[in-house]
Structure formats: C-alpha cells, structure tokens
Coordinates of C-alpha atoms in Angstrom, one line a residue:
Chain A
M5 CA 112.4 90.0 128.7
A6 CA 113.4 93.3 127.1
L7 CA 112.5 94.8 123.7
Q8 CA 116.1 94.6 122.3
P9 CA 116.4 90.8 121.8
F10 CA 113.3 90.9 119.7
L11 CA 114.5 93.7 117.5
A12 CA 117.8 92.0 117.1
L13 CA 116.0 88.8 116.0
G14 CA 114.0 90.9 113.5
A15 CA 117.2 92.6 112.2
V16 CA 119.0 89.2 111.8
L17 CA 116.0 87.7 110.0
F18 CA 115.7 90.7 107.7
G19 CA 119.4 90.6 106.9
I20 CA 119.4 86.8 106.2
G21 CA 116.3 87.2 104.0
L22 CA 117.8 90.1 102.0
Y23 CA 121.1 88.2 101.6
G24 CA 119.3 85.1 100.4
A25 CA 116.9 87.0 98.1
L26 CA 119.9 88.7 96.4
T27 CA 122.3 85.8 96.1
K28 CA 120.5 82.5 96.0
R29 CA 120.1 80.8 92.6
N30 CA 117.0 78.7 93.2
L31 CA 113.9 80.8 92.8
I32 CA 112.0 78.9 95.5
I33 CA 114.7 79.7 98.0
V34 CA 114.5 83.3 96.8
L35 CA 110.7 83.3 97.6
I36 CA 111.4 81.8 101.0
S37 CA 114.0 84.5 101.7
I38 CA 111.4 87.2 100.9
E39 CA 109.0 85.6 103.3
M40 CA 111.7 85.9 106.0
M41 CA 112.1 89.6 105.3
L42 CA 108.3 90.1 105.7
N43 CA 108.3 88.1 109.0
A44 CA 111.1 90.2 110.4
A45 CA 108.8 93.2 110.1
N46 CA 106.0 91.1 111.8
I47 CA 108.3 90.3 114.8
N48 CA 109.1 94.0 115.1
L49 CA 105.4 94.9 115.1
V50 CA 104.4 92.4 117.6
A51 CA 107.3 93.2 119.9
F52 CA 106.6 96.9 119.7
A53 CA 102.9 96.3 120.4
H54 CA 103.9 94.5 123.6
F55 CA 106.7 96.8 124.9
L56 CA 105.4 100.2 124.0
P57 CA 105.0 102.7 127.0
K58 CA 101.3 102.4 126.3
P59 CA 100.9 98.9 124.9
N60 CA 98.2 98.6 122.2
I61 CA 96.8 96.1 119.9
E62 CA 97.4 97.9 116.6
G63 CA 100.8 96.2 116.0
Q64 CA 99.3 92.7 116.3
V65 CA 96.5 93.6 114.0
Y66 CA 99.0 95.0 111.5
A67 CA 101.0 91.7 111.7
L68 CA 97.8 89.7 111.0
F69 CA 97.2 91.7 107.9
N70 CA 100.8 91.2 106.8
I71 CA 100.6 87.4 107.2
A72 CA 97.5 87.3 104.9
I73 CA 99.2 89.6 102.3
A74 CA 102.5 87.5 102.4
A75 CA 100.5 84.4 101.7
A76 CA 98.8 86.0 98.7
E77 CA 102.2 87.2 97.5
V78 CA 103.9 83.8 97.7
A79 CA 100.9 82.1 96.0
V80 CA 101.2 84.5 93.1
G81 CA 105.0 84.0 93.1
L82 CA 104.7 80.2 92.9
A83 CA 102.0 80.5 90.1
I84 CA 104.3 82.7 88.0
L85 CA 107.3 80.4 88.8
L86 CA 105.2 77.5 87.5
S87 CA 104.4 79.4 84.3
F88 CA 108.1 80.3 83.9
F89 CA 109.1 76.7 84.5
R90 CA 106.7 75.4 81.8
A91 CA 108.1 77.9 79.3
R92 CA 111.8 77.4 80.1
N93 CA 112.1 74.1 82.1
T94 CA 114.2 75.6 84.8
S95 CA 113.9 77.4 88.2
D96 CA 117.4 78.9 88.3
V97 CA 117.8 82.7 88.6
R98 CA 120.7 82.6 86.1
D99 CA 118.3 81.3 83.4
M100 CA 116.2 84.5 83.5
N101 CA 118.2 85.8 80.6
A102 CA 115.8 86.1 77.6
M103 CA 116.0 89.9 78.0
K104 CA 119.2 91.8 78.7
W105 CA 120.5 95.3 79.0
Chain B
M5 CA 92.1 103.2 115.4
G6 CA 91.4 105.2 118.6
S7 CA 90.5 103.9 122.0
A8 CA 86.8 103.8 121.6
V9 CA 85.2 101.7 118.9
Q10 CA 83.2 103.7 116.5
W11 CA 80.6 102.0 114.4
L12 CA 80.4 103.2 110.9
S13 CA 77.1 103.4 109.1
F14 CA 76.9 102.4 105.5
S15 CA 76.3 106.0 104.4
D16 CA 79.5 107.1 106.0
V17 CA 81.5 104.3 104.3
W18 CA 79.8 105.2 101.0
R19 CA 80.6 108.9 101.3
S20 CA 84.2 108.3 102.1
M21 CA 85.1 105.2 100.0
G22 CA 82.5 105.4 97.2
P23 CA 84.9 105.3 94.2
E24 CA 86.9 102.5 95.8
L25 CA 83.8 100.5 96.6
I26 CA 82.7 100.8 93.0
V27 CA 86.0 99.8 91.6
I28 CA 86.7 96.8 93.9
G29 CA 83.1 95.7 94.1
G30 CA 82.9 95.9 90.3
A31 CA 86.1 93.9 90.0
F32 CA 84.6 91.1 92.0
L33 CA 81.4 91.2 89.9
I34 CA 83.3 91.2 86.6
M35 CA 85.4 88.3 87.8
L36 CA 82.2 86.3 88.5
I37 CA 80.6 87.3 85.2
E38 CA 83.8 86.4 83.3
L39 CA 83.7 82.9 84.9
L40 CA 80.1 82.2 84.1
L41 CA 80.0 83.5 80.5
P42 CA 80.8 81.1 77.7
Q43 CA 84.2 81.7 76.0
Q44 CA 82.8 83.6 72.9
Q45 CA 80.9 86.1 75.0
R46 CA 83.7 87.1 77.3
K47 CA 84.7 90.0 75.2
V48 CA 82.1 92.1 77.0
T49 CA 84.1 92.0 80.3
P50 CA 86.6 94.7 79.4
W51 CA 83.7 97.0 78.4
L52 CA 82.0 96.3 81.8
A53 CA 85.3 97.4 83.4
V54 CA 85.3 100.6 81.4
I55 CA 81.8 101.4 82.5
D56 CA 82.9 100.6 86.1
V57 CA 85.8 103.0 85.9
L58 CA 83.6 105.8 84.4
L59 CA 81.1 105.4 87.3
A60 CA 83.9 105.7 89.9
A61 CA 85.2 108.8 88.1
L62 CA 81.8 110.3 88.2
V63 CA 81.5 109.7 91.9
T64 CA 85.0 111.2 92.5
I65 CA 84.1 114.3 90.5
A66 CA 80.9 114.7 92.4
R67 CA 82.9 114.7 95.6
F68 CA 85.5 117.0 94.3
G69 CA 86.0 120.3 96.2
G70 CA 83.5 119.2 98.8
G71 CA 85.9 120.0 101.6
I72 CA 88.0 117.6 103.5
L73 CA 86.3 114.5 105.0
L74 CA 87.9 112.4 107.7
Y75 CA 86.5 108.9 108.4
S76 CA 87.0 106.1 110.8
N77 CA 88.8 108.1 113.5
A78 CA 90.9 109.8 110.8
D79 CA 92.2 106.7 109.1
Y80 CA 90.7 107.6 105.8
V81 CA 90.7 111.0 104.3
V82 CA 89.0 112.5 101.2
D83 CA 91.0 115.7 100.4
G84 CA 92.1 117.5 97.3
F85 CA 95.3 115.5 97.1
S86 CA 93.5 112.1 97.1
S87 CA 90.7 113.3 94.7
L88 CA 93.2 114.5 92.1
F89 CA 95.3 111.4 92.3
K90 CA 92.2 109.2 92.1
L91 CA 91.1 111.1 89.0
L92 CA 94.5 110.5 87.5
I93 CA 94.4 106.8 88.3
L94 CA 90.9 106.4 86.9
L95 CA 91.7 108.4 83.7
G96 CA 94.8 106.2 83.2
T97 CA 92.9 103.0 83.8
F98 CA 90.2 104.1 81.4
F99 CA 92.8 104.7 78.6
V100 CA 94.7 101.5 79.4
L101 CA 91.5 99.4 79.2
L102 CA 90.7 101.0 75.8
L103 CA 94.2 100.2 74.7
A104 CA 93.8 96.6 75.9
I105 CA 90.5 96.3 74.0
A106 CA 92.2 97.6 70.9
E107 CA 95.1 95.2 71.3
Q108 CA 92.8 92.3 72.1
R109 CA 91.6 92.0 68.5
K110 CA 94.9 90.8 67.3
Q111 CA 96.7 89.3 70.3
S112 CA 95.1 86.7 72.6
L113 CA 95.6 88.4 75.9
P114 CA 93.3 86.5 78.4
Y115 CA 90.3 88.5 79.5
E116 CA 91.4 88.3 83.2
Y117 CA 93.2 91.6 82.7
S118 CA 89.9 93.5 82.9
Y119 CA 89.3 92.8 86.6
L120 CA 93.0 92.5 87.6
M121 CA 93.4 96.1 86.4
L122 CA 90.4 97.1 88.5
F123 CA 91.9 95.5 91.6
A124 CA 95.2 97.2 91.0
S125 CA 93.5 100.6 90.5
G126 CA 91.4 100.0 93.7
G127 CA 94.7 99.4 95.6
A128 CA 96.2 102.6 94.0
M129 CA 93.1 104.6 95.1
I130 CA 93.3 103.3 98.7
I131 CA 97.0 104.4 98.8
T132 CA 96.0 108.0 97.9
S133 CA 93.3 108.2 100.6
G134 CA 94.7 106.1 103.5
I135 CA 96.5 107.9 106.3
D136 CA 97.0 104.8 108.4
L137 CA 100.1 102.5 108.0
V138 CA 97.9 99.4 107.7
L139 CA 95.7 100.9 104.9
L140 CA 98.7 102.3 103.0
Y141 CA 100.5 98.9 103.1
V142 CA 97.4 96.9 102.1
G143 CA 96.7 99.3 99.2
L144 CA 100.3 99.1 98.1
E145 CA 100.3 95.3 98.1
L146 CA 96.9 95.1 96.4
L147 CA 98.4 97.2 93.6
S148 CA 101.6 95.3 93.5
I149 CA 100.3 91.7 93.6
A150 CA 97.7 92.5 90.8
T151 CA 100.4 94.0 88.6
Y152 CA 102.7 91.0 89.1
I153 CA 100.0 88.8 87.6
L154 CA 99.3 91.3 84.8
V155 CA 102.9 91.3 83.7
A156 CA 103.0 87.5 83.5
L157 CA 99.6 87.3 81.8
N158 CA 100.7 86.5 78.3
R159 CA 101.5 82.8 78.7
K160 CA 102.4 82.2 75.1
D161 CA 105.5 84.5 75.4
A162 CA 108.3 83.3 77.6
R163 CA 109.5 86.9 78.1
S164 CA 106.2 87.7 79.8
S165 CA 106.6 85.2 82.7
E166 CA 110.3 86.0 83.0
G167 CA 109.4 89.7 83.3
G168 CA 106.7 88.8 85.8
L169 CA 109.1 86.8 87.9
K170 CA 111.7 89.6 87.9
Y171 CA 109.1 92.1 88.9
L172 CA 107.7 89.9 91.6
I173 CA 111.1 89.3 93.2
I174 CA 112.3 92.9 93.1
G175 CA 108.9 94.3 94.0
S176 CA 108.5 91.9 97.0
I177 CA 111.9 92.8 98.3
A178 CA 110.9 96.5 98.0
S179 CA 107.6 95.9 99.8
A180 CA 109.4 94.0 102.6
S181 CA 111.8 96.9 102.9
I182 CA 109.0 99.4 103.1
L183 CA 107.1 97.3 105.7
Y184 CA 110.2 96.9 107.9
G185 CA 110.7 100.7 107.8
L186 CA 107.0 101.3 108.7
S187 CA 107.3 98.9 111.6
F188 CA 110.0 101.2 113.2
L189 CA 107.7 104.1 112.8
Y190 CA 105.0 102.3 114.7
G191 CA 107.5 101.4 117.4
V192 CA 108.6 105.0 117.9
A193 CA 105.2 106.6 117.7
G194 CA 103.1 103.9 119.2
S195 CA 100.4 104.4 116.7
T196 CA 99.7 103.5 113.1
N197 CA 97.9 106.7 112.3
L198 CA 100.0 109.1 110.2
G199 CA 98.5 112.2 111.9
Q200 CA 99.4 110.9 115.4
I201 CA 102.8 109.7 114.2
A202 CA 103.5 113.2 112.8
V203 CA 102.6 114.8 116.2
T204 CA 104.6 112.3 118.2
L205 CA 107.6 112.4 116.0
Q206 CA 108.1 116.2 116.4
N207 CA 109.6 115.5 119.9
A208 CA 111.0 112.1 119.1
W209 CA 113.9 113.1 116.9
A210 CA 116.2 113.9 119.8
N211 CA 116.0 110.4 121.4
D212 CA 115.2 108.1 118.5
G213 CA 116.9 109.9 115.7
T214 CA 119.0 106.8 114.6
I215 CA 116.0 104.4 114.4
L216 CA 114.0 107.0 112.5
F217 CA 116.9 107.5 110.1
V218 CA 116.9 103.7 109.5
S219 CA 113.2 103.7 108.8
F220 CA 113.6 106.6 106.5
A221 CA 116.3 104.9 104.5
L222 CA 114.4 101.6 104.3
I223 CA 111.2 103.3 103.1
L224 CA 113.0 105.5 100.6
A225 CA 114.9 102.4 99.2
G226 CA 111.6 100.5 98.8
V227 CA 109.8 103.4 97.2
A228 CA 112.8 104.1 94.9
V229 CA 112.6 100.5 93.6
K230 CA 108.8 100.8 92.9
I231 CA 109.1 104.1 91.0
S232 CA 112.5 103.0 89.4
V233 CA 114.7 105.8 90.8
V234 CA 118.2 105.3 89.5
P235 CA 120.3 103.0 91.7
F236 CA 117.3 100.8 91.8
H237 CA 116.1 101.0 88.2
L238 CA 117.6 97.9 86.6
W239 CA 114.4 95.8 86.6
T240 CA 112.4 98.4 84.6
P241 CA 113.5 97.8 81.0
D242 CA 113.3 94.0 81.3
V243 CA 109.8 94.1 83.0
Y244 CA 108.5 96.7 80.5
E245 CA 109.8 94.7 77.6
G246 CA 108.4 91.4 78.8
A247 CA 104.9 92.7 79.8
P248 CA 102.1 92.9 77.3
T249 CA 102.0 96.5 75.9
P250 CA 98.8 97.7 77.7
V251 CA 100.3 96.4 81.0
T252 CA 103.5 98.3 80.3
A253 CA 101.5 101.5 79.9
Y254 CA 99.7 100.6 83.2
L255 CA 103.0 100.1 85.1
A256 CA 104.5 103.3 83.6
V257 CA 101.6 105.5 84.5
I258 CA 99.2 104.3 87.3
S259 CA 101.6 102.2 89.3
K260 CA 104.1 105.1 89.4
A261 CA 101.5 107.7 90.2
A262 CA 100.2 105.7 93.1
V263 CA 103.6 105.1 94.7
I264 CA 104.5 108.8 94.2
A265 CA 101.3 109.6 96.1
F266 CA 102.4 107.2 98.9
F267 CA 105.8 108.9 98.9
L268 CA 104.4 112.4 99.2
R269 CA 101.9 111.5 101.9
V270 CA 104.2 109.5 104.1
F271 CA 107.3 111.7 103.7
L272 CA 105.5 115.1 104.1
F273 CA 103.5 113.9 107.1
V274 CA 106.2 111.8 108.9
Y275 CA 109.6 113.2 108.0
G276 CA 108.5 116.8 107.2
A277 CA 110.0 118.1 110.5
K278 CA 113.5 117.0 109.4
Y279 CA 113.1 118.0 105.7
Q280 CA 116.0 120.3 105.7
D281 CA 118.3 117.4 106.5
W282 CA 117.4 115.0 103.7
W283 CA 116.2 117.1 100.7
L284 CA 119.7 116.9 99.3
V285 CA 119.4 113.0 99.1
I286 CA 116.2 113.4 97.0
A287 CA 117.9 116.1 94.8
W288 CA 120.9 113.8 94.1
L289 CA 118.6 110.8 93.4
A290 CA 116.7 113.1 90.9
V291 CA 119.9 114.1 89.2
L292 CA 121.1 110.5 88.9
T293 CA 117.8 109.4 87.6
M294 CA 117.5 112.1 85.0
I295 CA 121.1 111.5 83.7
I296 CA 121.2 107.7 83.7
G297 CA 117.6 107.3 82.5
N298 CA 118.1 109.6 79.5
F299 CA 121.6 108.4 78.6
G300 CA 120.5 104.7 79.0
A301 CA 117.9 105.3 76.3
L302 CA 120.6 106.3 73.8
A303 CA 122.1 102.8 73.8
Q304 CA 118.8 101.1 73.0
R305 CA 117.4 100.0 69.7
N306 CA 114.2 98.4 71.0
V307 CA 111.5 101.1 71.2
K308 CA 109.8 99.6 74.2
R309 CA 113.1 99.7 76.1
I310 CA 113.7 103.3 74.9
L311 CA 110.3 104.3 76.3
A312 CA 111.2 102.4 79.5
Y313 CA 114.4 104.4 80.0
S314 CA 112.6 107.6 79.0
S315 CA 110.0 106.8 81.8
I316 CA 113.0 106.5 84.2
G317 CA 114.1 109.9 83.2
Q318 CA 110.6 111.3 83.6
V319 CA 110.7 110.1 87.3
G320 CA 113.8 112.2 87.8
Y321 CA 111.8 115.3 86.7
L322 CA 109.0 114.3 89.1
L323 CA 111.4 114.1 92.0
M324 CA 112.7 117.6 91.6
P325 CA 109.7 119.4 93.2
F326 CA 110.3 117.2 96.4
A327 CA 113.8 118.6 96.6
A328 CA 112.5 122.1 96.3
I329 CA 110.0 121.7 99.1
G330 CA 112.9 120.8 101.4
Q331 CA 115.1 123.8 100.5
T332 CA 112.5 126.5 101.1
Q333 CA 110.4 125.3 104.0
N334 CA 107.7 127.6 102.7
V335 CA 104.1 126.4 102.7
N336 CA 103.2 128.2 99.4
D337 CA 106.2 126.6 97.7
M338 CA 104.9 123.3 98.9
W339 CA 101.5 123.8 97.3
Q340 CA 103.3 125.0 94.1
A341 CA 105.5 121.8 94.1
L342 CA 102.5 119.6 94.5
S343 CA 100.7 121.4 91.6
A344 CA 103.7 120.9 89.4
T345 CA 103.9 117.2 90.3
V346 CA 100.2 116.6 89.6
F347 CA 100.2 118.6 86.4
Y348 CA 103.2 116.7 85.1
L349 CA 101.7 113.4 86.1
F350 CA 98.6 114.2 84.1
A351 CA 100.6 115.2 81.0
Y352 CA 102.8 112.2 81.5
A353 CA 99.8 109.9 81.5
F354 CA 98.4 111.2 78.2
M355 CA 101.7 111.1 76.3
T356 CA 103.0 107.8 77.7
I357 CA 99.8 105.8 77.1
G358 CA 99.5 107.3 73.6
A359 CA 103.1 106.4 72.7
F360 CA 102.7 102.9 74.0
A361 CA 99.4 102.5 72.1
I362 CA 101.0 103.4 68.8
F363 CA 104.1 101.3 69.6
G364 CA 101.9 98.3 70.2
K365 CA 100.1 98.7 66.9
V366 CA 103.4 99.2 64.9
A367 CA 105.1 96.3 66.6
Q368 CA 102.2 94.1 65.6
M369 CA 101.9 95.3 62.0
R370 CA 105.6 95.1 61.3
G371 CA 106.5 92.2 63.5
S372 CA 109.4 93.9 65.2
E373 CA 110.0 96.1 68.2
Q374 CA 113.1 97.8 66.9
V375 CA 113.3 101.5 65.8
E376 CA 113.5 100.3 62.2
A377 CA 109.9 99.0 62.5
F378 CA 108.8 102.6 62.4
A379 CA 110.4 103.2 59.0
G380 CA 108.0 105.1 56.7
L381 CA 105.1 105.0 59.1
Y382 CA 104.1 108.5 57.7
R383 CA 103.5 107.0 54.2
T384 CA 101.4 104.0 55.4
H385 CA 99.6 105.5 58.4
P386 CA 99.7 109.3 58.4
W387 CA 97.3 109.6 61.4
L388 CA 99.4 107.3 63.6
A389 CA 102.6 109.0 62.5
A390 CA 101.3 112.5 63.3
M391 CA 100.0 111.4 66.7
M392 CA 103.3 109.7 67.6
A393 CA 105.1 112.9 66.7
I394 CA 102.9 114.8 69.2
F395 CA 103.6 112.3 72.0
L396 CA 107.3 112.1 71.4
L397 CA 107.7 115.9 71.1
S398 CA 105.7 116.2 74.3
L399 CA 107.9 113.6 76.1
A400 CA 110.9 115.5 74.9
G401 CA 109.4 118.8 76.2
L402 CA 108.9 120.8 73.0
P403 CA 106.7 124.0 73.5
L404 CA 103.0 123.9 72.9
T405 CA 102.7 120.5 74.5
G406 CA 101.7 119.4 78.0
G407 CA 105.1 117.9 78.5
F408 CA 106.7 121.3 78.0
F409 CA 104.4 123.1 80.3
G410 CA 104.8 120.5 83.0
K411 CA 108.6 120.7 82.8
F412 CA 108.3 124.5 82.8
M413 CA 106.3 124.4 86.1
I414 CA 108.9 122.0 87.6
F415 CA 111.6 124.3 86.5
L416 CA 109.9 127.3 88.1
V417 CA 109.5 125.4 91.4
A418 CA 113.3 124.6 91.4
F419 CA 114.0 128.2 90.4
N420 CA 112.0 129.7 93.2
A421 CA 113.7 127.5 95.7
G422 CA 117.1 128.7 94.4
Q423 CA 118.1 125.3 93.0
Y424 CA 119.4 126.6 89.6
W425 CA 121.7 123.7 89.2
L426 CA 118.7 121.3 89.2
G427 CA 117.0 123.4 86.6
V428 CA 120.1 123.3 84.4
I429 CA 120.4 119.5 84.6
L430 CA 116.7 119.3 83.7
F431 CA 117.3 121.1 80.5
A432 CA 120.6 119.4 79.7
T433 CA 119.0 115.9 80.0
S434 CA 116.0 117.1 78.0
A435 CA 118.4 117.9 75.2
V436 CA 119.8 114.4 75.4
A437 CA 116.2 113.1 75.3
F438 CA 115.6 115.0 72.0
Y439 CA 118.3 113.0 70.4
Y440 CA 116.8 109.5 70.9
Y441 CA 113.2 110.7 70.3
F442 CA 114.3 112.2 67.0
G443 CA 115.8 108.8 66.0
I444 CA 112.3 107.4 66.1
L445 CA 110.8 110.5 64.3
K446 CA 113.5 110.2 61.6
A447 CA 112.5 106.6 61.0
I448 CA 108.8 107.7 60.8
F449 CA 109.1 110.7 58.5
V450 CA 112.3 110.3 56.5
Q451 CA 112.9 106.6 55.9
E452 CA 111.1 104.6 53.2
P453 CA 108.6 102.0 54.3
P454 CA 109.7 98.3 53.6
A455 CA 108.4 97.2 50.2
D456 CA 106.4 94.2 51.4
V457 CA 104.4 96.0 54.1
E458 CA 100.6 95.6 53.7
S459 CA 98.6 98.7 54.5
S460 CA 96.4 97.3 57.2
R461 CA 93.9 99.7 58.8
S462 CA 94.8 101.0 62.2
G463 CA 91.4 100.1 63.8
S464 CA 88.8 102.6 64.9
M465 CA 89.3 101.9 68.6
L466 CA 93.0 102.7 68.4
T467 CA 92.4 105.8 66.3
V468 CA 90.0 107.2 68.9
L469 CA 92.3 106.3 71.8
V470 CA 95.4 108.0 70.4
G471 CA 93.2 111.0 69.3
L472 CA 92.0 111.4 72.9
C473 CA 95.5 111.1 74.3
A474 CA 96.8 113.7 71.8
L475 CA 93.9 116.0 72.6
G476 CA 94.8 115.8 76.3
T477 CA 98.5 116.4 75.6
L478 CA 97.7 119.5 73.5
V479 CA 95.1 120.9 75.8
L480 CA 97.5 120.8 78.7
G481 CA 100.0 122.6 76.6
L482 CA 97.9 125.2 74.9
L483 CA 95.1 125.9 77.4
P484 CA 96.5 124.9 80.8
D485 CA 94.6 127.7 82.6
P486 CA 91.4 125.8 83.6
F487 CA 93.4 122.9 85.1
L488 CA 95.9 125.3 86.8
H489 CA 93.0 127.1 88.3
I490 CA 91.7 123.8 89.9
L491 CA 95.3 123.0 91.1
N492 CA 95.6 126.5 92.7
T493 CA 92.3 126.4 94.5
V494 CA 92.3 122.9 95.8
H495 CA 92.7 122.0 99.5
W496 CA 95.6 119.6 99.3
F497 CA 95.8 117.9 102.7
G498 CA 93.4 117.0 105.4

C-alpha cells in the first residue's frame, strides 16, 4: 500500500464532513459531520506516522489525543443541544433564529 | 518528543508549568469544593478562583525576565512572548471573574462559571507556551470546549443555549480545519515539534509547496474563524449577544488573545520562510475586517452587538502588524510589531472589559440592551457615565487613552514597513467608529433619563472594577513608558 490512498480517504472524509456540517438541517447530523472532519485528520496523522521516511510514533499519539478531545467536544455538543431542545422544542438548524443580523 | 525518553522531575515541571498547574489544579479543586458545599455557601467559589488567578499571576511575574527556559525536549518554552501573553490572560480572567461576581448579585448565573473560566484560561496559557503541535491543539480545545459551555450557561435564557450551539458548531468546524492543516505539517516535517518543523521546512518548500500551501490555508481559515476575521465573522454578534455578559467579555478578550498567540507562534515559526509570499493575504484580511467590522456596527441598535462589531474591527487593527512583518523581513521590525500587538491587546483588555461591565449593569437596571437604555445615564449614575465615556473614547482611539497609543504604535509599524495605505485605512475606519460610539455617548450625556427610572446604586464591586479598568486605560495612554520599556527589553522567542 502507498500513502496516497490514505490521504485521498482523509480528504474525501473531510470534504463530506464539511459539506454535511454546512448544509444539513438536523443538529445531530451536523455534530456527526464535525466528527468526520476530525477523523479525517486522524487518518492523515496515522498514515503519515506509518509512511514517513523515518516512521515514528508521534502521529499515532497525536491521533489518540484527538480521539479523546473529539469525544469531549461531542459530549458538550449534545449537552448544549439538549438544553436548546428543552428551551425551543426543536433540533433543526433553521430554528436557531432568536438572534438575527 | 525526541528519540530518548527523558524523565522529568517535579521541580522541572513546576519551574516550567507552575502558573498552568496552579490554574488547572485550582480549577479541579474548586470544582470539588463547589460540589460539596451546600447551595447557600457556594458564593465563595468565585472568590477562590480570583485567589487562584492572583497566585498564578504572582508565579508568572516571579519568572518574568528569567531568561528562556526549554522543557521536555523543547516541547514547552517559557520565554518573554509566553510570559507576556500569560499575564494578559490572567489579568483578563481576574477582571472577568470580578465582573461575574458583580453580575451574580442580580442574575442567577450558575457558579460553575468560576472553574470553567479557570479551565479555559489554563488552555489559553498552554497555547502561549507550547511549541509542539499536540500541546497547541490540546490547549486550543481546552479553551474552546470550556467556552462553549460558558456561552450556554444561562439556562433560563433561550438565546444563551442558541448562542452556545452556534459557537460550538462554528468553533468545532474551525478546530477540525486547524487540526487537518496541522496533520499535513506533521506529514511533511515528520515531527510535531515546531522548532524541528521550522528547520525541516526550510528545504521542503521546493518539493512539497502545494501541500504546505493547503495546510497554510486550512490553519488560516480556522484561526480566522476563532478570532472573527471578516469573511468568517458572522457568528460573532449572535454568540456575543446570547452569552451572559461576563462570558462575552471573556470571549472578546482572553479567547482572542490566546488564538492570536497561537497564530503568531505557528505562523512565525513554520511559515516564516515564505512570509514575503503571503503577507498580502493578511493585509487584505485586516482591511476587510476593519471596514466591515466598523461599518457593520453602524446598522446596529443593540449595544452588545455594537460592541461585538467593534471587537471585530479591533481584530483588524491587531492583524496589521502581521502584514508589516512580512513586508520588511527585518528582525527589529518584527520585535516592534510584536510590541505593538501586545500593547494593543493590553489596552483592548482594559477598555473592552470595562465597557461590557457597564453595559451589563445598565441593561439590568433599565431592562433593555438598546442604545436608548443609556439615555440620561449621566444624571442617574455620573460615575458609570464618566467611566463609559473613557472606555468608548479609548475604543475609538481618542488621544490620552491606551487605545490611541496602541493604534499609534500599530500605525508606526505599518508606516516603517512602507504600508501607508494600511495606515490610511486604520484612520478612516477609526473615524467611522467615532460615529457609532458617539451615538452611545450622546444618549448618555444629552438625552433625558426616562421618568420612571429608580436610582439604584451601582454596587461597590462594579464601581471598583470599572475604576481599575479605567485606570489601566488611562495609564497606558498617559504613562506608557514603563510598559514600553518592558516590551523593548523582553526576549520574545525561545
């Protein structure tokens, strides 16, 4: 295996995640899309760690840190989503309209 | 992380990360105390946080000027740059905590804010000292995740959770973009240490120029979202309006200062070799930010949104020295640009926190966030009115205030680099800023107060806080020499 397929997979994941985060209407799908963007970076890091001219473990360690941080981020996201849902009884992005321009 | 494992003794860790240990360890302790105390006694927790911040500031000052210290195989550095930014962060946190205590008496903000702010400030301090990609990203996320919760903390107000959700989504996309950009840096350089990346990259531009350009664009976009640079600024007014006022002040000052430190550290270390190719991008972002931030404020009637747009405009001023560094490629100009940035950030911290403090009080007294709520403030609360005048004139950049001197330093940096057009835009947009600040001042001094307003006292805590902020603003404007001397003699980078 070469490095390129892994980078391509990462780029596709990042693109899908960004598209989903910017266009989807359901806030849970938006949070999942953000997770995909973070995982694209993790794939990159692990692939680089393996295929570098001098392979080292730093990329894998970095990816482990990122997985923990992503979990914290999505936990906080769901908590705030719950508080928003209690206040407004909706989880649709288009209903985040109490404040405008 | 080098090849050999190096065991760190506790004294080494303490000497390098003392302030961070105090702040984050204190945050855990206060979290526990808050949990164990009965409801009525929990009001001591913000004061514990204040004491914790003061302790950390003392340790930072004791280290100050003690030369450059590198730890853990040069993953963590204590240099002048990080010490100054840490002092700024701790000073800002101190003021914001006092503001939150003053607000607390009337509004039921849950006490969780005391340790959440400490966690966020701990993350911000790690950003200023870390020179390893892992550390920088962990610090950035510690700051971001704690501030997401802080924005959504007021559960009684639906705008607070809406603002929190908007901030979380936009901020997470920005974090993911930064992380994806950083992963390419690791791929090209084969190391996560900024120093080693800088060395490797000097020869890598010829082969890997495209991939480095992609990483540059991704990191720049992420950072631009976090400090609300113009094409990426649309979240700012909504989040600032929805957040509780002390948290808004926190976002405007500490969060921005920390991400600017991240920006300076990463970009000067990693992309410095190609600076002459991309400084123009920064210059145009600065111009757009100054223009749209200041003109956007003109259309607003809500004072919190006016201050939000004004803080966008201020970021434009703060970006100008970056552009100047790129044009001249001269080391002395770089030190001058860093001095101007740090000086302006300190002045910005004093005047912004002061303005938000008075805004919070007035919004609560008059029950409205509109400009009209300030009508006749001079008659009912002369002290608050006079202090608000100082903060607004400083934000607008009137002489004798810290805001003016900071802008003047930024202008000099641009002037020395030959970027006269940037200097012209700085003054033109400042003139626009005068217009909307004077709208508020007119309401304060010219208009009559509403007949039914009760003359409630402003509270001793708030009086002291705005007095301290005004003192800082005026000292930086009238007697800047001692602070300038520190900035001129400091060893910026390790």
